[in-house]
Amino acid sequence: MFEYTNGEMCAEDVALSVIAAEVGTPAYVYSCGAFESRFHEFETALAGSNYLICYAMKANSNQAVLQLLAGLGAGFDAVSGGEVARAVAAGVQGKRIVFSGVGKSRDELSRALDAGVCQFNVESEAELAILNEIACSKGRVAPIAIRVNPNIDAGTHSKISTGKADNKFGIPISRVREVYQNAACLDGVRIEGLDMHIGSQLTDLAPYRQAFNTAGDLVRMLRGDGHAIDRLDLGGGLGIDYQGDADATPTAAEYCALVRQCTAELGCEIVIEPGRYISGHSGILLTEVIIVKEGESRTFVVVDAAMNDLLRPAMYGAFHRIEPVIAPQDGATLMPCDIVGPVCESSDTFAMQRQMPQVDVGQLLVIQGAGAYGAVMASEYNTRPLVPEVLVRGSRFAVIRHRPSIDDIIARDRIPSWL
Ligand code: LLP
């Protein structure tokens, strides 16, 4: 969806230089068609089974993106009161929202109950007690699944691994049986399912096989104890190929085949929570080169995007392909350079010693694979305005989050009268 046409990188049918001229840089640019086709990969692969694809909205929760996916029949995985509110604002019914998160506040639980979410993924015994108390006080019954921590190594970056015993997530597998027994005695909650999520950016299906089989065993055991486990939420985490080698990562079809294989006998409604797989390659970060600087030992290409706009490289050492908007000549000489942002931290580096064709001031570059965990993790560090977001469909495009002015940012601060 972000490819060269007549020598220039386009988002669907729109040249990125046109967007840069109208919206300025840096800017996130998303493709409707990319979101749709990635979502359909899951849909096609699960067709004929009882499933709900709950897009993990933390990956990209712009209202336009949510509406687009809701229109395709997506459900949503929310992890805060804010995300539940965003889904509701996009017209999503509560029965298509699952509410996850290790630290839901009383207020968030209460509001999610009012919104009628279809499942609370309960992550601790303390949360269970509070949810029960709130539901009872409202004369309501909260539908729950217990999130199990299966102590499985997802084999991914330690900062986004969630299924090991030393991660803060879920209820230890050794305690699960007892917690379900306790939950069954509470008037304010109704057990409906089981939940598991072992990590993000998994590029190997083996840990999934282990997790899904464990989940299956638990469902059978809990049913044996008399609990109604009708829904099995397997979380998200399917990785994408950031390097440009699509064969290196499993497809949604392969992942879903495994889901079906491991869960077929159970007769549960299956929930999956993919975020990155749907949005990662549906967006890019468009940026302009502001300075090219020869250091003592290397060339620094300073672009106008920075770590506050796309945090992944600074936070996880993440790799993103970076390409010029104007296609280089065939056989163009490549030179190694460090592509960095203007923020006053050395970690504000998008790529080190990356082989690039000749890069000049004023040139536009594309940072690929930025549709997930890009705009949502942006900040205004260094008083850099939040980067705008643009959505493209065919030859049309629209700004779906505008760039605030510096005055807007300053005006949010308040000076106390006593100062
Ligand atoms: N479900 C739960 C309960 C999660 O915690 C997550 C991600 C997902 C689903 C979706 O995972 P996905 O399919 O997108 O991998 N900021 C990091 C990723 C953090 C993921 C947190 N949880 C990054 O930029 O790589």
XYZ file of C-alpha atoms and ligand atoms in Angstrom:
444
model
C 0.000 0.000 0.000
C 3.032 2.240 0.419
C 4.862 1.629 -2.812
C 6.661 3.447 -5.596
C 4.497 4.490 -8.531
C 6.261 6.326 -11.353
C 9.305 6.787 -9.176
C 7.512 8.213 -6.166
C 6.273 6.537 -3.003
C 2.504 6.701 -2.729
C -0.080 5.865 -0.104
C -2.644 4.053 -2.233
C -3.118 6.581 -5.102
C -1.793 9.643 -3.300
C 1.826 10.736 -3.727
C 3.369 11.278 -0.307
C 4.901 14.548 -1.492
C 1.362 15.896 -1.950
C 0.520 15.049 1.665
C 3.784 16.578 2.876
C 3.031 19.788 0.970
C -0.472 20.064 2.392
C -0.072 18.753 5.955
C 3.631 19.321 6.589
C 6.045 16.910 8.188
C 6.445 14.897 10.285
C 3.111 13.168 9.685
C 1.708 9.690 10.064
C -0.025 8.449 6.923
C -2.381 5.455 7.003
C -3.979 3.409 4.240
C -7.627 2.310 4.556
C -6.979 -0.527 2.118
C -4.103 -1.846 4.213
C -6.209 -1.931 7.401
C -8.967 -3.679 5.499
C -6.807 -6.320 3.908
C -4.963 -7.130 7.135
C -8.274 -7.449 9.004
C -9.687 -9.665 6.247
C -6.729 -12.036 6.571
C -7.974 -12.985 10.040
C -11.606 -12.979 9.005
C -11.030 -15.298 6.062
C -8.877 -17.648 8.085
C -11.456 -17.941 10.871
C -14.542 -18.077 8.661
C -17.013 -20.779 9.665
C -15.905 -20.840 13.305
C -17.384 -18.965 16.248
C -14.994 -16.050 16.717
C -14.619 -12.356 17.489
C -11.589 -10.408 16.294
C -11.042 -7.803 19.002
C -8.567 -5.333 17.508
C -6.126 -4.262 20.256
C -6.837 -0.562 20.005
C -3.731 0.370 21.987
C -1.809 -0.159 18.731
C -3.624 2.691 16.980
C -6.774 4.142 18.457
C -7.544 7.093 16.214
C -11.321 7.475 15.977
C -11.245 7.159 12.195
C -9.280 3.915 12.412
C -11.716 2.527 14.985
C -14.699 3.441 12.827
C -13.107 1.877 9.787
C -12.488 -1.390 11.625
C -15.851 -1.330 13.415
C -17.456 -1.057 9.984
C -15.705 -4.289 9.026
C -17.220 -6.040 12.039
C -14.244 -5.833 14.397
C -14.599 -6.021 18.134
C -12.111 -4.164 20.326
C -9.695 -4.923 23.125
C -9.482 -1.888 25.418
C -6.985 -1.489 28.260
C -8.133 1.712 29.945
C -11.259 3.704 30.623
C -10.034 6.070 27.934
C -9.906 3.296 25.368
C -13.375 2.032 26.320
C -14.617 5.616 25.884
C -12.857 5.875 22.512
C -14.502 2.678 21.278
C -17.918 3.846 22.474
C -17.344 7.246 20.830
C -16.598 5.444 17.563
C -20.049 3.852 17.786
C -18.917 0.448 19.057
C -21.433 -1.431 21.210
C -20.252 -2.659 24.609
C -20.918 -6.248 23.610
C -18.044 -5.985 21.140
C -15.519 -4.682 23.692
C -13.306 -6.758 25.972
C -11.638 -4.859 28.799
C -8.105 -5.978 29.704
C -5.439 -4.405 31.905
C -3.521 -5.163 35.051
C -4.569 -2.056 36.965
C -8.151 -1.043 36.257
C -9.278 1.685 38.652
C -12.672 1.649 40.389
C -13.823 4.434 38.134
C -12.697 2.570 35.008
C -14.418 -0.645 36.144
C -17.592 1.236 36.952
C -17.721 3.022 33.602
C -16.936 -0.156 31.671
C -19.774 -1.878 33.491
C -22.089 0.971 32.498
C -20.853 0.670 28.895
C -21.872 -3.015 28.965
C -18.510 -4.461 27.914
C -18.817 -8.119 26.997
C -15.905 -9.354 29.081
C -13.691 -8.085 31.878
C -10.338 -9.832 31.662
C -9.601 -10.008 35.372
C -5.910 -9.963 36.218
C -5.838 -10.272 40.009
C -7.863 -11.471 42.955
C -7.997 -7.890 44.216
C -9.570 -6.765 40.923
C -12.092 -9.594 41.169
C -13.174 -8.424 44.630
C -13.472 -4.776 43.594
C -15.364 -5.593 40.400
C -17.757 -7.786 42.361
C -18.350 -5.036 44.903
C -18.993 -2.387 42.224
C -21.310 -4.646 40.237
C -23.287 -5.605 43.362
C -23.674 -1.951 44.313
C -25.200 -1.294 40.898
C -27.345 -4.436 40.974
C -25.418 -5.676 37.972
C -23.460 -8.808 37.104
C -20.091 -8.379 35.370
C -19.171 -10.976 32.711
C -15.607 -12.113 33.391
C -12.720 -14.175 32.148
C -9.670 -14.746 34.316
C -6.394 -13.872 32.635
C -4.002 -16.701 33.259
C -0.269 -16.232 33.384
C 0.892 -19.567 31.934
C 4.612 -18.999 32.575
C 5.495 -19.415 28.910
C 8.388 -17.627 27.269
C 7.059 -15.851 24.170
C 10.598 -15.470 22.848
C 10.129 -11.777 22.162
C 11.708 -8.535 23.446
C 11.744 -8.577 27.262
C 9.841 -5.263 27.406
C 6.851 -6.735 25.570
C 6.851 -10.261 26.990
C 3.868 -10.815 29.288
C 3.386 -14.535 29.879
C 6.293 -15.380 32.186
C 5.781 -15.866 35.906
C 7.925 -12.819 36.657
C 5.786 -10.539 34.448
C 3.112 -8.506 36.234
C 0.282 -9.853 34.098
C -2.464 -12.351 34.864
C -3.056 -14.813 37.665
C -0.401 -17.497 38.203
C -1.450 -20.748 36.613
C -1.053 -22.517 39.958
C -3.790 -20.293 41.480
C -6.258 -20.353 38.618
C -8.445 -23.202 39.828
C -8.890 -21.635 43.242
C -9.614 -18.184 41.808
C -12.347 -19.611 39.560
C -13.854 -21.365 42.610
C -13.841 -18.067 44.479
C -15.310 -16.176 41.525
C -18.122 -18.721 41.235
C -19.261 -17.761 44.747
C -19.588 -14.045 43.959
C -22.988 -12.558 43.056
C -21.576 -9.623 41.126
C -19.602 -11.562 38.511
C -20.464 -14.282 36.036
C -17.729 -16.565 34.735
C -17.880 -16.709 30.953
C -14.398 -17.482 29.787
C -10.668 -17.747 30.101
C -8.063 -15.272 28.853
C -4.376 -15.454 28.021
C -1.871 -13.144 26.282
C 1.799 -14.064 26.310
C 3.450 -11.146 24.556
C 3.758 -8.983 21.490
C 5.724 -9.169 18.217
C 5.918 -12.972 18.270
C 7.552 -14.200 15.087
C 7.472 -17.890 15.959
C 4.291 -19.928 16.381
C 5.830 -22.447 18.816
C 5.104 -20.442 22.017
C 1.551 -19.956 20.768
C 1.104 -23.706 20.332
C 2.253 -24.205 23.908
C -0.022 -21.434 25.214
C -3.105 -22.540 23.260
C -2.682 -26.145 24.394
C -2.294 -24.983 27.984
C -5.437 -22.874 27.595
C -7.296 -25.914 26.221
C -6.212 -28.038 29.184
C -7.386 -25.330 31.581
C -10.770 -25.036 29.859
C -11.295 -28.778 30.245
C -10.193 -28.739 33.863
C -12.371 -25.756 34.787
C -15.365 -27.270 33.056
C -14.696 -30.403 35.069
C -14.953 -28.197 38.160
C -18.388 -27.099 36.978
C -17.578 -23.680 35.463
C -19.128 -22.509 32.219
C -16.168 -21.598 30.031
C -17.847 -20.566 26.799
C -15.334 -18.024 25.550
C -11.603 -18.424 25.113
C -9.651 -15.202 24.617
C -6.185 -15.989 23.255
C -4.856 -12.410 23.321
C -2.865 -10.841 20.521
C 0.800 -10.514 19.720
C 1.244 -11.875 16.215
C 4.385 -10.181 14.932
C 5.050 -8.440 11.638
C 8.060 -8.315 9.411
C 9.859 -5.011 9.984
C 12.928 -5.937 7.920
C 11.301 -6.477 4.535
C 11.385 -10.265 4.470
C 7.729 -11.322 4.612
C 8.627 -15.021 4.611
C 10.369 -14.644 7.957
C 7.168 -14.176 9.953
C 4.015 -16.297 10.198
C 0.918 -15.057 8.400
C -2.479 -14.521 9.976
C -3.645 -17.608 8.066
C -0.936 -19.755 9.661
C -1.668 -18.320 13.095
C -5.419 -18.869 12.709
C -4.882 -22.433 11.475
C -3.044 -23.093 14.735
C -5.830 -21.426 16.732
C -8.387 -23.636 15.026
C -6.325 -26.761 15.447
C -5.762 -26.221 19.176
C -9.303 -25.113 20.018
C -11.549 -27.099 17.660
C -12.613 -29.652 20.262
C -13.509 -27.077 22.898
C -16.580 -25.563 21.284
C -15.728 -22.130 22.747
C -16.281 -18.767 21.116
C -12.727 -17.744 20.217
C -11.545 -14.176 20.804
C -8.234 -12.970 19.411
C -6.743 -9.531 20.041
C -4.407 -8.633 17.184
C -3.150 -5.049 17.189
C 0.153 -4.676 15.395
C -0.628 -7.219 12.655
C -3.611 -5.116 11.582
C -2.160 -1.636 11.925
C 1.647 -1.950 11.777
C 2.056 -2.015 8.019
C -1.021 0.153 7.527
C 0.908 3.301 8.342
C 4.184 5.104 7.760
C 5.854 8.120 9.296
C 6.670 10.762 6.725
C 9.598 12.979 7.571
C 11.897 15.554 5.963
C 15.657 15.783 6.182
C 16.585 19.023 7.924
C 20.352 18.760 8.198
C 23.046 16.452 6.884
C 26.044 16.635 9.136
C 29.455 15.040 8.765
C 30.661 13.855 12.156
C 34.187 12.763 12.970
C 33.517 9.187 11.968
C 30.044 9.086 10.481
C 27.352 10.980 8.626
C 24.303 12.103 10.590
C 21.075 12.651 8.727
C 18.891 14.782 10.999
C 15.204 14.456 10.164
C 12.253 16.422 11.503
C 10.649 13.364 13.151
C 12.021 12.330 16.514
C 11.724 9.853 19.347
C 8.729 11.730 20.722
C 6.880 10.980 17.460
C 7.981 7.346 17.099
C 9.377 5.925 20.303
C 9.977 2.326 19.223
C 13.628 2.590 18.110
C 14.652 4.487 21.273
C 12.624 2.289 23.603
C 13.119 -1.191 22.188
C 16.001 -0.724 19.754
C 13.341 -1.480 17.137
C 14.229 -1.676 13.460
C 12.138 0.246 10.906
C 12.928 0.357 7.210
C 13.638 3.908 6.023
C 13.219 4.780 2.350
C 13.329 7.944 0.254
C 9.985 9.159 -1.118
C 11.575 9.708 -4.515
C 12.868 6.344 -5.698
C 16.662 6.261 -6.009
C 18.191 5.542 -9.436
C 18.875 1.887 -10.122
C 22.385 1.091 -8.944
C 22.642 4.321 -6.881
C 25.639 4.276 -4.545
C 24.745 3.601 -0.949
C 26.429 5.192 2.030
C 26.142 4.361 5.716
C 24.515 7.028 7.838
C 22.884 7.494 11.226
C 19.339 8.759 10.861
C 18.499 10.799 13.926
C 15.894 13.217 15.235
C 16.420 16.687 16.722
C 15.622 15.755 20.351
C 18.372 16.313 22.892
C 19.079 12.670 23.655
C 21.406 10.261 21.929
C 18.644 7.659 22.040
C 16.801 9.825 19.516
C 18.167 7.651 16.737
C 16.006 5.883 14.152
C 18.808 3.956 12.469
C 22.541 3.527 12.924
C 24.928 2.981 10.042
C 22.027 2.363 7.694
C 22.959 2.014 4.027
C 21.133 4.821 2.228
C 21.315 6.366 -1.226
C 22.496 10.009 -1.359
C 20.354 11.955 1.147
C 19.972 15.717 0.865
C 18.402 18.470 2.935
C 14.726 18.926 2.093
C 14.344 15.374 0.913
C 11.361 13.348 2.164
C 11.883 9.980 3.819
C 9.430 7.299 4.856
C 9.769 5.304 8.060
C 7.946 2.061 7.328
C 5.866 -0.118 9.634
C 4.851 2.798 11.842
C 1.083 2.275 11.933
C 1.169 0.396 15.241
C 2.516 1.867 18.483
C 3.557 5.018 16.636
C 1.105 7.905 17.019
C -0.391 6.379 20.178
C 2.966 6.461 21.960
C 3.864 9.965 20.794
C 4.466 12.766 23.272
C 5.256 16.455 23.188
C 8.734 16.079 24.667
C 10.941 19.073 23.812
C 7.663 20.971 23.175
C 7.341 19.302 19.824
C 3.665 19.291 18.777
C 1.944 15.915 18.565
C 2.473 14.571 15.083
C -0.657 14.715 12.880
C -2.315 11.665 11.342
C -3.619 11.387 7.791
C -5.874 8.682 6.360
C -5.863 7.804 2.675
C -8.518 6.015 0.657
C -7.774 5.716 -3.063
C -7.048 9.215 -4.292
C -8.597 10.936 -1.271
C -6.967 11.825 2.002
C -7.977 13.560 5.215
C -6.271 14.763 8.361
C -7.678 12.566 11.141
C -5.714 14.242 13.947
C -4.412 17.705 13.459
C -1.065 19.083 14.535
C -1.544 21.365 17.552
C 0.156 24.740 17.403
C 2.900 25.665 19.850
C 0.440 28.201 21.279
C -2.089 25.403 21.908
C 0.552 23.519 23.845
C 1.619 26.495 25.947
C -1.995 27.472 26.619
C -2.615 24.150 28.367
C -0.317 25.143 31.228
C -1.668 27.099 34.194
C 0.230 29.485 36.453
C -1.051 29.399 40.060
C -2.244 32.758 41.412
C 0.145 32.394 44.357
C 3.267 32.109 42.243
N -3.860 -8.001 24.083
C -3.205 -7.621 25.188
C -3.737 -7.983 26.499
C -2.010 -6.879 25.069
O -1.361 -6.512 26.166
C -1.527 -6.531 23.776
C -0.313 -5.742 23.614
C -2.264 -6.952 22.658
C -3.422 -7.695 22.842
C -1.872 -6.617 21.245
O -0.616 -7.084 20.911
P -0.149 -6.973 19.382
O -1.059 -7.874 18.587
O -0.285 -5.564 18.953
O 1.245 -7.418 19.417
N 4.590 -0.794 22.382
C 5.106 -2.088 22.016
C 4.046 -3.155 22.030
C 3.293 -3.285 23.334
C 2.246 -4.346 23.320
C 1.448 -4.350 24.572
N 0.367 -5.282 24.592
C 5.797 -1.983 20.658
O 5.847 -0.902 20.091
O 6.330 -2.968 20.161
